[in-house]
CSV table of C-alpha atoms in Angstrom, one decimal:
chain,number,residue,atom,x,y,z
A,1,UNK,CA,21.9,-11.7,-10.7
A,2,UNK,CA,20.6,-10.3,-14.3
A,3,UNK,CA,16.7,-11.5,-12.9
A,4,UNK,CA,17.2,-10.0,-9.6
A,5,UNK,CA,18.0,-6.4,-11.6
A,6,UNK,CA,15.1,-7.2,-13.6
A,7,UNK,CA,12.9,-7.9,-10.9
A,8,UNK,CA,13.9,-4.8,-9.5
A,9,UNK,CA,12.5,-2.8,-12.3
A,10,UNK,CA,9.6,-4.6,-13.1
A,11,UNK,CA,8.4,-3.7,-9.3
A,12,UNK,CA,9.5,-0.4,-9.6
A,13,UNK,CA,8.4,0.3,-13.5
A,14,UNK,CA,4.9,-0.9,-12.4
A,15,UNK,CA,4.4,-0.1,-8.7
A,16,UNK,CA,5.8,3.4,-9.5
A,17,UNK,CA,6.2,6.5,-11.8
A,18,UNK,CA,9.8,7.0,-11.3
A,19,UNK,CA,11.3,6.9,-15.5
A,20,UNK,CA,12.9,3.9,-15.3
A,21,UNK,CA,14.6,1.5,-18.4
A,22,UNK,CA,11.3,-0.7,-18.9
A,23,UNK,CA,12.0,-4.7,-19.2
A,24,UNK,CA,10.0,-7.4,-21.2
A,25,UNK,CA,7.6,-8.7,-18.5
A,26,UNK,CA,8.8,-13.0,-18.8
A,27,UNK,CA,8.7,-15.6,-16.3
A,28,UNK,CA,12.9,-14.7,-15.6
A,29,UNK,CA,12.4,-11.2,-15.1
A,30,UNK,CA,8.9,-11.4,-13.1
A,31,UNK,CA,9.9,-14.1,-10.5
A,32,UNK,CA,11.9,-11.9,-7.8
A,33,UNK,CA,10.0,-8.7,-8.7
A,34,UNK,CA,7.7,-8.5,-6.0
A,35,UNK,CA,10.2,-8.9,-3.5
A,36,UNK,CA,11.1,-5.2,-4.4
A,37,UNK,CA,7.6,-3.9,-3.8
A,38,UNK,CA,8.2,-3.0,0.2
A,39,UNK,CA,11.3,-1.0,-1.3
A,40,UNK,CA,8.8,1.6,-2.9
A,41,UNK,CA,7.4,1.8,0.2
A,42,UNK,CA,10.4,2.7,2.2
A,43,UNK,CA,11.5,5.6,-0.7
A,44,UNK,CA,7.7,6.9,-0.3
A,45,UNK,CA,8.0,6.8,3.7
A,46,UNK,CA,11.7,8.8,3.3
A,47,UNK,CA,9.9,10.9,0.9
A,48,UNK,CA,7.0,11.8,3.6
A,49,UNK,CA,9.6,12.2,6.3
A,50,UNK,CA,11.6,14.4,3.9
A,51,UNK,CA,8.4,16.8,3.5
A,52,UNK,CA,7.7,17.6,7.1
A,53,UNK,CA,11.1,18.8,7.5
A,54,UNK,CA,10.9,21.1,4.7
A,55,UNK,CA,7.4,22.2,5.8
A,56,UNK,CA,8.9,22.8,9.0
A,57,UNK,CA,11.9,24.2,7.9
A,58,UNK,CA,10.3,26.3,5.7
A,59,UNK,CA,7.6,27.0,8.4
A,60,UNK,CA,4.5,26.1,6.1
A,61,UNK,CA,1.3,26.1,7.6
A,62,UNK,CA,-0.3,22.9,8.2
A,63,UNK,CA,-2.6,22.8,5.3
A,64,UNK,CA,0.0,23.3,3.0
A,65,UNK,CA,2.1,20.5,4.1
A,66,UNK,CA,-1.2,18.1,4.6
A,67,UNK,CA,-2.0,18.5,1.1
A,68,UNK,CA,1.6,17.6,0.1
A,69,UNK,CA,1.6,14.8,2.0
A,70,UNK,CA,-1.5,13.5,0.1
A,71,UNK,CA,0.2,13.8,-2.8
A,72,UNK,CA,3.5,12.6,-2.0
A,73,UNK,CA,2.6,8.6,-2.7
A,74,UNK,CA,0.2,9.2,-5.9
A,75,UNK,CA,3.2,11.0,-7.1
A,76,UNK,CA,5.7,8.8,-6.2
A,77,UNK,CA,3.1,5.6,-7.6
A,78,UNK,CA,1.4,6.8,-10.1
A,79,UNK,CA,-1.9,6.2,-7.8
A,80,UNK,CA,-2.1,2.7,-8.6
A,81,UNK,CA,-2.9,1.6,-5.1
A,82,UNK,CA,-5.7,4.5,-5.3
A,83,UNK,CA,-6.9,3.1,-8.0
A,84,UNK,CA,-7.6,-0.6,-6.5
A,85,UNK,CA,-9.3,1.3,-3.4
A,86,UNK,CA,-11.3,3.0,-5.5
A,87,UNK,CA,-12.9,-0.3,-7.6
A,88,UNK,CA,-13.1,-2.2,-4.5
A,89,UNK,CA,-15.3,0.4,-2.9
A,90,UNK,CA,-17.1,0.5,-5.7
A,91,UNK,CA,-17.3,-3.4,-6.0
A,92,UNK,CA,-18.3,-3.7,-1.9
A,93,UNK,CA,-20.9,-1.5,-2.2
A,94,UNK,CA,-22.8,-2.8,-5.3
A,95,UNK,CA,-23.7,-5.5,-2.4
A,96,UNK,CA,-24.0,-7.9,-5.7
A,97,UNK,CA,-23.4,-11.3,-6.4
A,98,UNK,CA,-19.5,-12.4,-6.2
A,99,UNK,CA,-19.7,-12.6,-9.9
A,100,UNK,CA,-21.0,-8.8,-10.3
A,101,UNK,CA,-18.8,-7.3,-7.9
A,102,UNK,CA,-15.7,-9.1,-10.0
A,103,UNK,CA,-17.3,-7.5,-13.3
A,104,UNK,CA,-17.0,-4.4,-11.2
A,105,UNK,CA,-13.3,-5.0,-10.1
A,106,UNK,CA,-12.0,-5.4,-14.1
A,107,UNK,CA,-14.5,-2.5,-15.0
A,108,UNK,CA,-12.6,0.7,-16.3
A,109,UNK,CA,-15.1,2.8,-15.3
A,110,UNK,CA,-15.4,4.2,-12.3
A,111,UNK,CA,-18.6,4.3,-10.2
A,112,UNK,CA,-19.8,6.8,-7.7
A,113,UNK,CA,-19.7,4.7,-4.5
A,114,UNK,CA,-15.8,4.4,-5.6
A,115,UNK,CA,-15.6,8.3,-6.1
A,116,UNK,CA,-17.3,8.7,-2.3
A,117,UNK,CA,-14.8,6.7,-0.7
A,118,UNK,CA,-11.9,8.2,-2.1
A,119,UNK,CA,-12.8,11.5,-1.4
A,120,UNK,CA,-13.3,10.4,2.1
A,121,UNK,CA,-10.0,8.3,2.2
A,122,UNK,CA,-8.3,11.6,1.0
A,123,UNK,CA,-10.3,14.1,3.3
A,124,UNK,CA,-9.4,11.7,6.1
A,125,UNK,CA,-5.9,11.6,5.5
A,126,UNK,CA,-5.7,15.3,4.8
A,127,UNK,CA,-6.9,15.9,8.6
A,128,UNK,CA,-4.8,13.2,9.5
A,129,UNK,CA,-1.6,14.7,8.2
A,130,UNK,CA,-2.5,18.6,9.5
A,131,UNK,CA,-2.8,16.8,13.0
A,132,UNK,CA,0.5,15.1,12.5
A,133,UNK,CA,2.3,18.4,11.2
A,134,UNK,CA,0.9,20.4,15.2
A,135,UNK,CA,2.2,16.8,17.0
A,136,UNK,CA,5.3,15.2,15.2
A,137,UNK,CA,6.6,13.2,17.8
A,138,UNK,CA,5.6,9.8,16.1
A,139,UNK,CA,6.3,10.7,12.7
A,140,UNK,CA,9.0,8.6,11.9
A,141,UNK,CA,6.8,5.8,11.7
A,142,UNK,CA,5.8,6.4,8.3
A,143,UNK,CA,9.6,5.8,7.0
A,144,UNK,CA,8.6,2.0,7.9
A,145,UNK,CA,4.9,2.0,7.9
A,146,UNK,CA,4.5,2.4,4.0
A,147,UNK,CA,7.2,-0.2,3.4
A,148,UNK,CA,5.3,-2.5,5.8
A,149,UNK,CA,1.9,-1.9,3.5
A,150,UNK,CA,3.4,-3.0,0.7
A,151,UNK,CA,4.9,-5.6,2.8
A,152,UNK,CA,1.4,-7.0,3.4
A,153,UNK,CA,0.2,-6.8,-0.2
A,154,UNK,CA,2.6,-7.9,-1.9
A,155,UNK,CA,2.5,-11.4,0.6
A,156,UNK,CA,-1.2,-11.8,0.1
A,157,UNK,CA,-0.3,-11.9,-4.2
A,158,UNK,CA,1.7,-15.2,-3.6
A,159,UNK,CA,0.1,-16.5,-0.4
A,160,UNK,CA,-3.6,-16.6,-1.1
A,161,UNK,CA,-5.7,-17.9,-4.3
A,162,UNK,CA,-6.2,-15.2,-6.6
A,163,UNK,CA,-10.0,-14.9,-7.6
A,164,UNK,CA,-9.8,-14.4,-11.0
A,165,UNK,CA,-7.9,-16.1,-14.5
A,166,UNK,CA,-6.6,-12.7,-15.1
A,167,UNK,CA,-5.1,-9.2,-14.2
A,168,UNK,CA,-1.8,-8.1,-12.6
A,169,UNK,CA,-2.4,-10.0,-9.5
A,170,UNK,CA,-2.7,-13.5,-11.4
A,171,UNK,CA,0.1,-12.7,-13.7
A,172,UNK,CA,2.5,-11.9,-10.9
A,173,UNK,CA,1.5,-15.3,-8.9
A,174,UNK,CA,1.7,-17.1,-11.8
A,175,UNK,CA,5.6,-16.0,-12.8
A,176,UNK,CA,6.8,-15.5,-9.2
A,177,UNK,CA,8.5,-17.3,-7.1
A,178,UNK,CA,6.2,-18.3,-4.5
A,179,UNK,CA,8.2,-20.0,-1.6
A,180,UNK,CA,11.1,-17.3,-2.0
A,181,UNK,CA,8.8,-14.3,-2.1
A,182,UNK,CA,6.5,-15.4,0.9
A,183,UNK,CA,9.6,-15.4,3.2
A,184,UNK,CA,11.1,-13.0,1.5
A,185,UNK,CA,7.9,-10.9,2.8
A,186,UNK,CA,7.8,-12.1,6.1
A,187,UNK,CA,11.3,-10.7,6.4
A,188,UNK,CA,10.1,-7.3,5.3
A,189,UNK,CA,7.1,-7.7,7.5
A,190,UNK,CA,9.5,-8.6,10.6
A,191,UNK,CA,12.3,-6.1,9.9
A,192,UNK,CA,9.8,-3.2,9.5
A,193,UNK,CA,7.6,-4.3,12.8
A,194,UNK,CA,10.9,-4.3,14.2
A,195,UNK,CA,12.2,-0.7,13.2
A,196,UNK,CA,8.2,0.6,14.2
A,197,UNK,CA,8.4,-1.0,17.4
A,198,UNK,CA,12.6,0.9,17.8
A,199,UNK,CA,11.2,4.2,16.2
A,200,UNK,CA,8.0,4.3,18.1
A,201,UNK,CA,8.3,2.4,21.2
A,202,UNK,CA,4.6,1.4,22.2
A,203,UNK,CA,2.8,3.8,19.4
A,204,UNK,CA,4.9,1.5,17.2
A,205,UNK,CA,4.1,-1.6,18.5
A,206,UNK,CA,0.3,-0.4,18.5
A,207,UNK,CA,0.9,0.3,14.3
A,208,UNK,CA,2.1,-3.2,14.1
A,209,UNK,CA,-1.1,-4.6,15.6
A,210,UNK,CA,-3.6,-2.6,14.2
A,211,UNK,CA,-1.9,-3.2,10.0
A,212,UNK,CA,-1.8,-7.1,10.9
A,213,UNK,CA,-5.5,-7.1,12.7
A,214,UNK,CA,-6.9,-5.4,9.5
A,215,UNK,CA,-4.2,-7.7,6.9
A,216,UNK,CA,-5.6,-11.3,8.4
A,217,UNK,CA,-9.3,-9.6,8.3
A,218,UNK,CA,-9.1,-8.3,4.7
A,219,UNK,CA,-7.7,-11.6,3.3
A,220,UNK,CA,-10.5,-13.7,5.2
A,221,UNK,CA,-13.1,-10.9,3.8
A,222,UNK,CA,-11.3,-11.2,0.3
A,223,UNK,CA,-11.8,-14.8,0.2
A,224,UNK,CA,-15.3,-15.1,1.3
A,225,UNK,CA,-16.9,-12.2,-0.3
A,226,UNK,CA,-14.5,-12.3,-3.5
A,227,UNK,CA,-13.1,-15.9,-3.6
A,228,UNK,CA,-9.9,-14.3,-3.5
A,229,UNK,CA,-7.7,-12.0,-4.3
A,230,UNK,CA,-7.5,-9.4,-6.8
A,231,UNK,CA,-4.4,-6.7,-7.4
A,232,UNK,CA,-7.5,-4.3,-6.9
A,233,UNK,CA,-8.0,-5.9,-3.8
A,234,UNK,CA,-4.2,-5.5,-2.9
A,235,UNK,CA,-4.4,-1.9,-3.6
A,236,UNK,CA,-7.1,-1.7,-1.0
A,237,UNK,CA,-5.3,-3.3,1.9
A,238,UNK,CA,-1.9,-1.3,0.9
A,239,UNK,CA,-3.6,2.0,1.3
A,240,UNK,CA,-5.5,1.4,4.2
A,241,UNK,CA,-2.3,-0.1,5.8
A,242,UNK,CA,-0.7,3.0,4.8
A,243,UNK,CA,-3.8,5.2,6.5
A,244,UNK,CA,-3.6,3.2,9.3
A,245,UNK,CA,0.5,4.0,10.2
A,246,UNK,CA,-0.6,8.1,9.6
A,247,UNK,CA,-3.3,7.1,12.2
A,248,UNK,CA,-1.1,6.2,15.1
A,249,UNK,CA,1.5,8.4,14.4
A,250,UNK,CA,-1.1,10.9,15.2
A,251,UNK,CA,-2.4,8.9,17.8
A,252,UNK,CA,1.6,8.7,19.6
A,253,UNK,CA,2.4,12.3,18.4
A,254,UNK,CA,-0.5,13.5,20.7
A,255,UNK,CA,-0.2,11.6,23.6
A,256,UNK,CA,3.9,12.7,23.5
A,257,UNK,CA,2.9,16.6,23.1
């Protein structure tokens, strides 16, 4: 029970900025943590789902709330899945060698391919969230949508071969435990299809599709351009999964209005 706790607060003292007692990162206390990651996800969909109805309680107009629900999860996370987007942009687009775009991926610096494509992930999902604010009908999706995304990334860390000897993504494969986390990530993946699919009917079952179409083609894209994966490379598919759920809620909130 005591590395289940601690499990649950390495995966929250790491995957977000809530100020939580901080625990000795060992093989006991890192074996069950990822387990927790979809959890995040679920208080970061609540979170979402809790702004729009104060933005429409409060009657805000609908660039107000957009730009509150782009901030909600880099609040709630500290950006860390920001952060992976970012380098792997910047790594893709160096159209290098596998070994050069990994130099990029552990590269502190940030380049200025990676600063495009945030802006334009940002910009996107600012528009993205104005539209849902006009046609809410679907917006319940994102309660299980960013649960689902971490669902995803956290089942590619044990599944697939990391690329490199090193970072988060290797230590956490290396002190989890693999077997029990995989399942324990297909559960997650199953329960939250199944909530999407409850929530929103055929707009939900379309969310499940289009997260799973992109999860299979980032890891075979991962492993032939990268050899792997990374937790940079994580970070990537988590927040596009995430863009992807706004996406069709829009998609479901118009076609209901």
């Amino acid at each position: 029970m005591s590395d289940i706790w601690s499990g649950l607060l390495v995966a929250f003292g790491l995957y977000s900025a809530l100020p939580l007692p901080q625990v000795e990162w060992k093989k006991n206390t890192m074996r069950f943590a990822l387990i927790f990651l979809p959890l995040i996800g679920v208080l970061v969909g609540l979170c979402q789902l809790g702004w729009l109805w104060l933005a429409q309680m409060w009657k805000l107009n609908a660039m107000l709330y957009a730009a509150g629900a782009v901030l909600v999860p880099v609040v709630l996370t500290g950006g860390i899945h920001l952060d992976g987007f970012t380098d792997t942009c910047d790594a893709l687009c160096s159209y290098g060698d596998r070994e050069k775009r990994l130099n990029i991926l552990k590269d502190p610096h940030v380049g200025a391919f990676g600063v495009l494509w945030l802006l334009v992930l940002l910009l996107v999902q600012f528009g993205l969230f104005a539209q849902l604010y006009d046609a809410p009908g679907c917006a319940a999706l994102l309660g299980a949508g960013y649960a689902m995304a971490r669902a995803c990334g956290g089942h590619m860390i044990v599944a697939q071969p990391c690329a490199k000897d090193s970072g988060l993504a290797r230590l956490f494969s290396d002190n989890a435990d693999k077997k029990i986390v995989a399942r324990v990530m297909c559960v997650w993946m199953l329960a939250c299809a199944a909530v999407l699919a409850v929530t929103g009917k055929w707009y939900g079952v379309l969310a499940v599709g289009a997260v799973l179409v992109f999860f299979m083609y980032h890891i075979r894209k991962c492993r032939k351009i990268f050899g792997g994966i990374t937790g940079d490379l994580c970070g990537m598919c988590i927040t596009v999964c995430e863009t992807i759920t706004v996406v069709t809620a829009v998609i479901g909130g118009l076609c209901l209005r």
